[in-house]
mmCIF file of C-alpha atoms in Angstrom:
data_model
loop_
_atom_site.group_PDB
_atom_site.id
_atom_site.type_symbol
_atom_site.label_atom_id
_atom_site.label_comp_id
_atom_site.label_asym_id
_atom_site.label_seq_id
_atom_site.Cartn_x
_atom_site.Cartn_y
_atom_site.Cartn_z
ATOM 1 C CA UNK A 978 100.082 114.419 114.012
ATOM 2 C CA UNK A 979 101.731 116.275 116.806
ATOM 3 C CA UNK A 980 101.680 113.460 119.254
ATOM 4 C CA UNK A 981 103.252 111.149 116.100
ATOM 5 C CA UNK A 982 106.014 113.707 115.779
ATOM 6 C CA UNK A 983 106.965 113.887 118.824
ATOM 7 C CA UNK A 984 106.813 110.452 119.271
ATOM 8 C CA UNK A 985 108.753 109.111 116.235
ATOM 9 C CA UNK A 986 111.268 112.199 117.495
ATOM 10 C CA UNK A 987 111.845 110.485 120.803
ATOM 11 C CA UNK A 988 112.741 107.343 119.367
ATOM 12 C CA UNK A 989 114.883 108.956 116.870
ATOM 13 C CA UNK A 990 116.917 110.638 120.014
ATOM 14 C CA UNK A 991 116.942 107.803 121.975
ATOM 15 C CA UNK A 992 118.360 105.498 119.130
ATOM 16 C CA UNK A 993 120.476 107.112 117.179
ATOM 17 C CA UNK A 994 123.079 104.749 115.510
ATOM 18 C CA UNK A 995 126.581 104.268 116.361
ATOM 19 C CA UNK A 996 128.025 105.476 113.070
ATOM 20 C CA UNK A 997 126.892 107.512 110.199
ATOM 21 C CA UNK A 998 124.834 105.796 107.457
ATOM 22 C CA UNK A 999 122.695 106.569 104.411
ATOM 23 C CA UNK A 1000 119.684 105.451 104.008
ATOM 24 C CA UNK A 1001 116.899 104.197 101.380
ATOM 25 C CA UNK A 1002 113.246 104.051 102.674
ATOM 26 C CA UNK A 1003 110.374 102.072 101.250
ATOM 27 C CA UNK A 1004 107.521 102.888 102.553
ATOM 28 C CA UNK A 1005 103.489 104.144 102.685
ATOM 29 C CA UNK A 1006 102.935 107.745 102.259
ATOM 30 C CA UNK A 1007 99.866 107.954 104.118
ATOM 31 C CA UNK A 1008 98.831 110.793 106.357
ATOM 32 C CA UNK A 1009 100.582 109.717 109.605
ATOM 33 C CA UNK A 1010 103.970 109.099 107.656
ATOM 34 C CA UNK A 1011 105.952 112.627 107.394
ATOM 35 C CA UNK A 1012 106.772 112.416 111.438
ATOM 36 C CA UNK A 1013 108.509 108.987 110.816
ATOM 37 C CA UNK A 1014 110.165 110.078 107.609
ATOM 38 C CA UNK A 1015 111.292 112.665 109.138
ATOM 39 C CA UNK A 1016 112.778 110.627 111.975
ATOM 40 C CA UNK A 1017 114.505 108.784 109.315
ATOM 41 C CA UNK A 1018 116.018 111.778 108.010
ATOM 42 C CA UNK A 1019 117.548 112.482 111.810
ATOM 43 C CA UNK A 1020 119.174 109.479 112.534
ATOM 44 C CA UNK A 1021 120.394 109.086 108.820
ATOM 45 C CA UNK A 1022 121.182 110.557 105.524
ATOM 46 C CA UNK A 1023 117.913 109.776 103.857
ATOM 47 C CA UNK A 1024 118.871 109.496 100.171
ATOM 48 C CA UNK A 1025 115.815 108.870 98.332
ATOM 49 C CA UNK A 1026 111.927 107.786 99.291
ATOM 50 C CA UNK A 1027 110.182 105.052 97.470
ATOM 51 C CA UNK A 1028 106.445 105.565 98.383
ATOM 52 C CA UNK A 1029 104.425 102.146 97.679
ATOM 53 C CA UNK A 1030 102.596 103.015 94.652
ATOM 54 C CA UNK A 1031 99.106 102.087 95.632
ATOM 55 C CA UNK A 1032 99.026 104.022 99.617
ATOM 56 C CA UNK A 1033 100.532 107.424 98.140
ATOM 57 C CA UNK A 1034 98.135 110.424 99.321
ATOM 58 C CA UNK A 1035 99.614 113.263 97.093
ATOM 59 C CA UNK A 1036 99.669 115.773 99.886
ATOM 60 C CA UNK A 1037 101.857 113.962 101.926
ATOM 61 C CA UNK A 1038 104.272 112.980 98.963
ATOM 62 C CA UNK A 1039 104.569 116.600 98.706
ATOM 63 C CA UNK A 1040 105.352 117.231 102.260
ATOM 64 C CA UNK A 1041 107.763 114.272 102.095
ATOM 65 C CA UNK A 1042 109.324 115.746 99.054
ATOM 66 C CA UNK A 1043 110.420 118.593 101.324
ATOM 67 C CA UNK A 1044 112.562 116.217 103.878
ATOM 68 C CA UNK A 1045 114.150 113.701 100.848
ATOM 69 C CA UNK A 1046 113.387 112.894 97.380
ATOM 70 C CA UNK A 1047 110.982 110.077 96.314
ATOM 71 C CA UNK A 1048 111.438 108.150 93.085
ATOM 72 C CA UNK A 1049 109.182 106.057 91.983
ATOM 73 C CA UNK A 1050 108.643 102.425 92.877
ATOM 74 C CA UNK A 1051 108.144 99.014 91.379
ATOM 75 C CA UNK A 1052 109.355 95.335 91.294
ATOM 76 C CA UNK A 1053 110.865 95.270 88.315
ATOM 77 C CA UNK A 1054 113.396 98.245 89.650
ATOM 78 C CA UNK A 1055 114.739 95.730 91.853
ATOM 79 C CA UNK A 1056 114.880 92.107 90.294
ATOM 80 C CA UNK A 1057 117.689 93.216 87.771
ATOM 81 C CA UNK A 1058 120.879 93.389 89.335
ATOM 82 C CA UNK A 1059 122.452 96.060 86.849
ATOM 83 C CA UNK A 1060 119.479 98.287 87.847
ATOM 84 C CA UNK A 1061 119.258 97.563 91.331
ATOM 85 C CA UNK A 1062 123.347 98.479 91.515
ATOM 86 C CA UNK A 1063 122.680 101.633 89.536
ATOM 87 C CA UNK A 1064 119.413 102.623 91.588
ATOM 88 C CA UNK A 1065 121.752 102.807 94.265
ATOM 89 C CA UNK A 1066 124.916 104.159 92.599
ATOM 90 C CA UNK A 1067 122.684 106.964 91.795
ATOM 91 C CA UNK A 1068 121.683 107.657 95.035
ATOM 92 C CA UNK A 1069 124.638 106.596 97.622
ATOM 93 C CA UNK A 1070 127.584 105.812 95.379
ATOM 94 C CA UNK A 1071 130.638 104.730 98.058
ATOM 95 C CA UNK A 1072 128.546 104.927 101.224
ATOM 96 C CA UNK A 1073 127.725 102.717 103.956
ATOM 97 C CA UNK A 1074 123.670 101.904 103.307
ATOM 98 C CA UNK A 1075 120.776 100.538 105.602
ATOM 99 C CA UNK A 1076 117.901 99.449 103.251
ATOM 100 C CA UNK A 1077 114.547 100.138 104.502
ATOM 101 C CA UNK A 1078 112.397 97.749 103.069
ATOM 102 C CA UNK A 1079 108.115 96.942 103.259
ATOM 103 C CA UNK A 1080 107.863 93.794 101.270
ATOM 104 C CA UNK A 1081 110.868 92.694 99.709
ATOM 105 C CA UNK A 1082 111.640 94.658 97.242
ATOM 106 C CA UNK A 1083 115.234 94.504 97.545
ATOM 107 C CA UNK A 1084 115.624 90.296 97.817
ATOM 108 C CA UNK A 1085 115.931 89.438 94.583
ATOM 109 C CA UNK A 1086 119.230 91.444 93.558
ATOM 110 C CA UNK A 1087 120.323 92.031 97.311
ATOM 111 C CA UNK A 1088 123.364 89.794 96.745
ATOM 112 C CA UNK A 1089 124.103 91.780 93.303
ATOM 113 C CA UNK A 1090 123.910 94.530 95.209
ATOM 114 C CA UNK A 1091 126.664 93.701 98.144
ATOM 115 C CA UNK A 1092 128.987 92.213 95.273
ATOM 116 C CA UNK A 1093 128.494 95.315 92.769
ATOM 117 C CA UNK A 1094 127.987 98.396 94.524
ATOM 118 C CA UNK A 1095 130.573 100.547 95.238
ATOM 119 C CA UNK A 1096 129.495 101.688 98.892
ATOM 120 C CA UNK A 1097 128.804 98.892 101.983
ATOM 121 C CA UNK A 1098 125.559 97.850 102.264
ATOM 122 C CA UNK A 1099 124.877 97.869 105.701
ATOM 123 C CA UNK A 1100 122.013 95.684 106.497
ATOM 124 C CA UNK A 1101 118.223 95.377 105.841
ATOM 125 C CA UNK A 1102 115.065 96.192 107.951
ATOM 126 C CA UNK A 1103 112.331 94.344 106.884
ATOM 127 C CA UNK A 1104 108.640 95.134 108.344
ATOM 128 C CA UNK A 1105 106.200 93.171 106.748
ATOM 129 C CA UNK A 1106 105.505 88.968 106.753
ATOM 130 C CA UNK A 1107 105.497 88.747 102.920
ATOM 131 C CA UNK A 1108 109.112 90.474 103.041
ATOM 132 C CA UNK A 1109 110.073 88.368 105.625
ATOM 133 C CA UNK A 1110 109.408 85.146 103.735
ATOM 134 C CA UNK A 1111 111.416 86.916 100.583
ATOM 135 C CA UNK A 1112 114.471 87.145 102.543
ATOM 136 C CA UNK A 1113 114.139 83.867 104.396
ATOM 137 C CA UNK A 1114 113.881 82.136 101.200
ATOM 138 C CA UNK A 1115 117.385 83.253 100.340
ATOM 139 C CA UNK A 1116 120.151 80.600 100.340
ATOM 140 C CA UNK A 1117 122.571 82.902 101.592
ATOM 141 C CA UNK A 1118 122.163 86.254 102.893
ATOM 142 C CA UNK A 1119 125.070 88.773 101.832
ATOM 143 C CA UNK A 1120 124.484 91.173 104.933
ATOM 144 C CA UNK A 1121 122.673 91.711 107.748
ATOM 145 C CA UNK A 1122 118.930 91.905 107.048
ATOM 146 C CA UNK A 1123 116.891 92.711 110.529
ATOM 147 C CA UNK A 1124 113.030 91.767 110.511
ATOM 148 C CA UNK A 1125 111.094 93.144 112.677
ATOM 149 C CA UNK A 1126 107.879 91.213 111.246
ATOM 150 C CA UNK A 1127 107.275 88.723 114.016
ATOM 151 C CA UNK A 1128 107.937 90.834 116.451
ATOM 152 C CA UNK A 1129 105.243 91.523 119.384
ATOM 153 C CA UNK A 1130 105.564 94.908 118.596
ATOM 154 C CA UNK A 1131 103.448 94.191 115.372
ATOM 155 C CA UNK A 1132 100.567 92.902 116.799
ATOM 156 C CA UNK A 1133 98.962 96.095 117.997
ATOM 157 C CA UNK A 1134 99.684 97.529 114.539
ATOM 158 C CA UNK A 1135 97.826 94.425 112.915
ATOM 159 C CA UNK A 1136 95.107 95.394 114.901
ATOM 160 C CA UNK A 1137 94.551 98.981 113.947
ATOM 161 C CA UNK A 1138 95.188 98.282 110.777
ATOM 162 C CA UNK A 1139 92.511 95.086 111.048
ATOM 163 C CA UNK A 1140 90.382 97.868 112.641
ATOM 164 C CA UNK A 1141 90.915 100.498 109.830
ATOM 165 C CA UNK A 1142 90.080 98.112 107.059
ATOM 166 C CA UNK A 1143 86.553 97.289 109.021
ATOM 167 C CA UNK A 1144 86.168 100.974 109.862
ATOM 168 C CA UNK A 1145 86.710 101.565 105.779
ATOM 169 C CA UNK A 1146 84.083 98.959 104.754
ATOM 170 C CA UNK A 1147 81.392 100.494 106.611
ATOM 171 C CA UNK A 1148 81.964 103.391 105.158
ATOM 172 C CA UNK A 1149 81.896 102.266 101.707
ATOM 173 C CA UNK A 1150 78.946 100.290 102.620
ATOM 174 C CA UNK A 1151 76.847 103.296 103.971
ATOM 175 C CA UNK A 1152 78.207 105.029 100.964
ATOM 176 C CA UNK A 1153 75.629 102.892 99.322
ATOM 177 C CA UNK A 1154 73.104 103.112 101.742
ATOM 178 C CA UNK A 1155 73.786 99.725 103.255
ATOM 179 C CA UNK A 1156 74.805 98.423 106.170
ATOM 180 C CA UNK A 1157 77.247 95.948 107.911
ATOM 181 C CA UNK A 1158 75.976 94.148 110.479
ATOM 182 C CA UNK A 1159 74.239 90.984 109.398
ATOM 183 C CA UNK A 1160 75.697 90.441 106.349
ATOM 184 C CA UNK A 1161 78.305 87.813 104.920
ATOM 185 C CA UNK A 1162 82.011 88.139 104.673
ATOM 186 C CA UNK A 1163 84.511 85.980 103.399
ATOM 187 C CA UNK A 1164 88.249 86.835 104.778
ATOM 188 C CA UNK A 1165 91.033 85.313 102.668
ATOM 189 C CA UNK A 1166 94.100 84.535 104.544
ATOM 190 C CA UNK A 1167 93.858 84.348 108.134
ATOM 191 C CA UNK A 1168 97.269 85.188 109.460
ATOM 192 C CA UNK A 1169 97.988 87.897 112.191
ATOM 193 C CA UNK A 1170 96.080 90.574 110.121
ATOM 194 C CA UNK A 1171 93.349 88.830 108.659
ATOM 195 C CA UNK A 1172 92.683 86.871 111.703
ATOM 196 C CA UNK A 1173 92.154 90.553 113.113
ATOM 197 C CA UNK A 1174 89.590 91.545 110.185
ATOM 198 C CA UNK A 1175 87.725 88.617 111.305
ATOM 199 C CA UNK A 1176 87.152 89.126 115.004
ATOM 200 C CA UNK A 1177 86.581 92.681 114.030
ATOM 201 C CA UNK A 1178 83.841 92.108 111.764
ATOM 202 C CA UNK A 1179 82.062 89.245 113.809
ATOM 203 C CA UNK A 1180 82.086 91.580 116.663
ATOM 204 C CA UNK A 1181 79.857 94.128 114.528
ATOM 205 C CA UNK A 1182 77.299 90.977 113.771
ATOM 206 C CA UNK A 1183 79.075 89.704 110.457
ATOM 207 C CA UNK A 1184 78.562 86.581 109.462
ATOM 208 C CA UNK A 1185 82.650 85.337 108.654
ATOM 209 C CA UNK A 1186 83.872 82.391 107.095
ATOM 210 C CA UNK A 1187 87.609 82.312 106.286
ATOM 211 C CA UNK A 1188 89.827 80.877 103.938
ATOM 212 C CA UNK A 1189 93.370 80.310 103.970
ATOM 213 C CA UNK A 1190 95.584 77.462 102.051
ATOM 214 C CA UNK A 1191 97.248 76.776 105.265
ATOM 215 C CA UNK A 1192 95.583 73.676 106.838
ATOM 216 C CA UNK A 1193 97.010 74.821 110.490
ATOM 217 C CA UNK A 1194 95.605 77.799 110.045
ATOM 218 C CA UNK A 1195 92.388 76.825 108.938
ATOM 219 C CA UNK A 1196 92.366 74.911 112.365
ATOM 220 C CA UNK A 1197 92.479 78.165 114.319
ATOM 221 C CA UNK A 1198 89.728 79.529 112.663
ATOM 222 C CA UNK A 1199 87.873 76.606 113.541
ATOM 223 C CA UNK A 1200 88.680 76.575 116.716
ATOM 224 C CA UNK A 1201 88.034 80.552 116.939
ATOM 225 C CA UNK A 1202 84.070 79.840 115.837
ATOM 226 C CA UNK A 1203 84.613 80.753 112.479
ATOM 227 C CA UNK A 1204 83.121 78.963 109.014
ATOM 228 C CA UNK A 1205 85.567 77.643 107.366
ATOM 229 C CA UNK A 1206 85.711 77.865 103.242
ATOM 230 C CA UNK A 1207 87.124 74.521 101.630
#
């Protein structure tokens, strides 16, 4: 935690942006997550926190809760325009806002949004694939919307996560007094995360096949020695 905190603070000094903005943050509230909130919080005026709902540990909401307030999160907050504009009436009414998104959430009413609310929105930081696709499925994007999703940067993070998610299954597994290597595994999707799972888990003696609905993809796991699900 110390090494995070004074990492994320190091980053926050070195980038600070060129003029003051507010900010909304989407995110995991996980126990590695209050240094970068809080980095957040230094290089803008954090307005409100919208933990994911399913990766909330309620320890480090609370902690959070001391740096900004969180609110709680769902789809449905954001796909009708009236309530996306008053979400963020409520929270920033007639300032510039950056839009810190994992996943989307703000696509479907983003253009409602820039027409409606009574501040500027800013831009848009996208981290994750599945918001990237969101946003790139928009005819016509209203503002700015950065994604840092394909980014080079990502691909150690897809590997500690891969690793985490094999780390977690063993322990679930000897939780029931079993064990991983030598059994099967199917791995649904085999993008840059998935495609991580599954070297992970052959390397500890798994037996993988893979599925994905993407033929090209399919092909690489092929090619990679893995069984291949129709």
């Amino acid at each position: 935690r110390a090494r995070l905190d004074a990492y994320f603070a190091r980053i926050a000094q070195t980038f600070a942006p060129p003029e003051a903005v507010s900010s909304l943050l989407v995110t995991h509230l996980l126990v590695e997550r209050p240094g970068f909130v809080r980095a957040v919080a230094s290089v803008s005026r954090l307005r409100v926190v919208l933990p994911k709902p399913k990766s909330v540990v309620p320890a480090v909401r609370s902690e959070v809760e001391t740096i900004a307030p969180c609110a709680e999160l769902s789809r449905e907050m954001f796909t009708d325009p009236d309530s996306a504009v008053g979400f963020l009436e409520a929270h920033a009414a007639g300032e510039p806002v950056v839009l810190l998104d994992v996943g989307g959430y703000f696509a479907p009413s983003l253009s409602a949004v820039a027409k409606g609310f009574s501040g500027r929105l800013v831009g848009v930081v996208e981290d994750t694939e599945n918001g990237h696709r969101r946003y790139a499925e928009m005819q016509e994007l209203p503002c700015p919307v950065v994604s840092v999703a394909r980014s080079p940067l990502k691909d150690p993070e897809d590997y500690l996560v891969g690793q985490s998610v094999v780390f977690s299954t063993k322990a679930l597994m000897r939780g029931r007094g079993d064990i991983l290597p030598g059994r099967a595994a199917l791995v649904i999707g085999f993008g840059k995360l998935g495609s991580s799972i599954a070297r992970l888990l052959q390397a500890k003696g798994v037996q993988v096949t893979v599925y994905d609905v993407d033929p090209i993809r399919r092909t690489h796991a092929l090619s990679q020695g893995f069984a291949v699900a129709p």
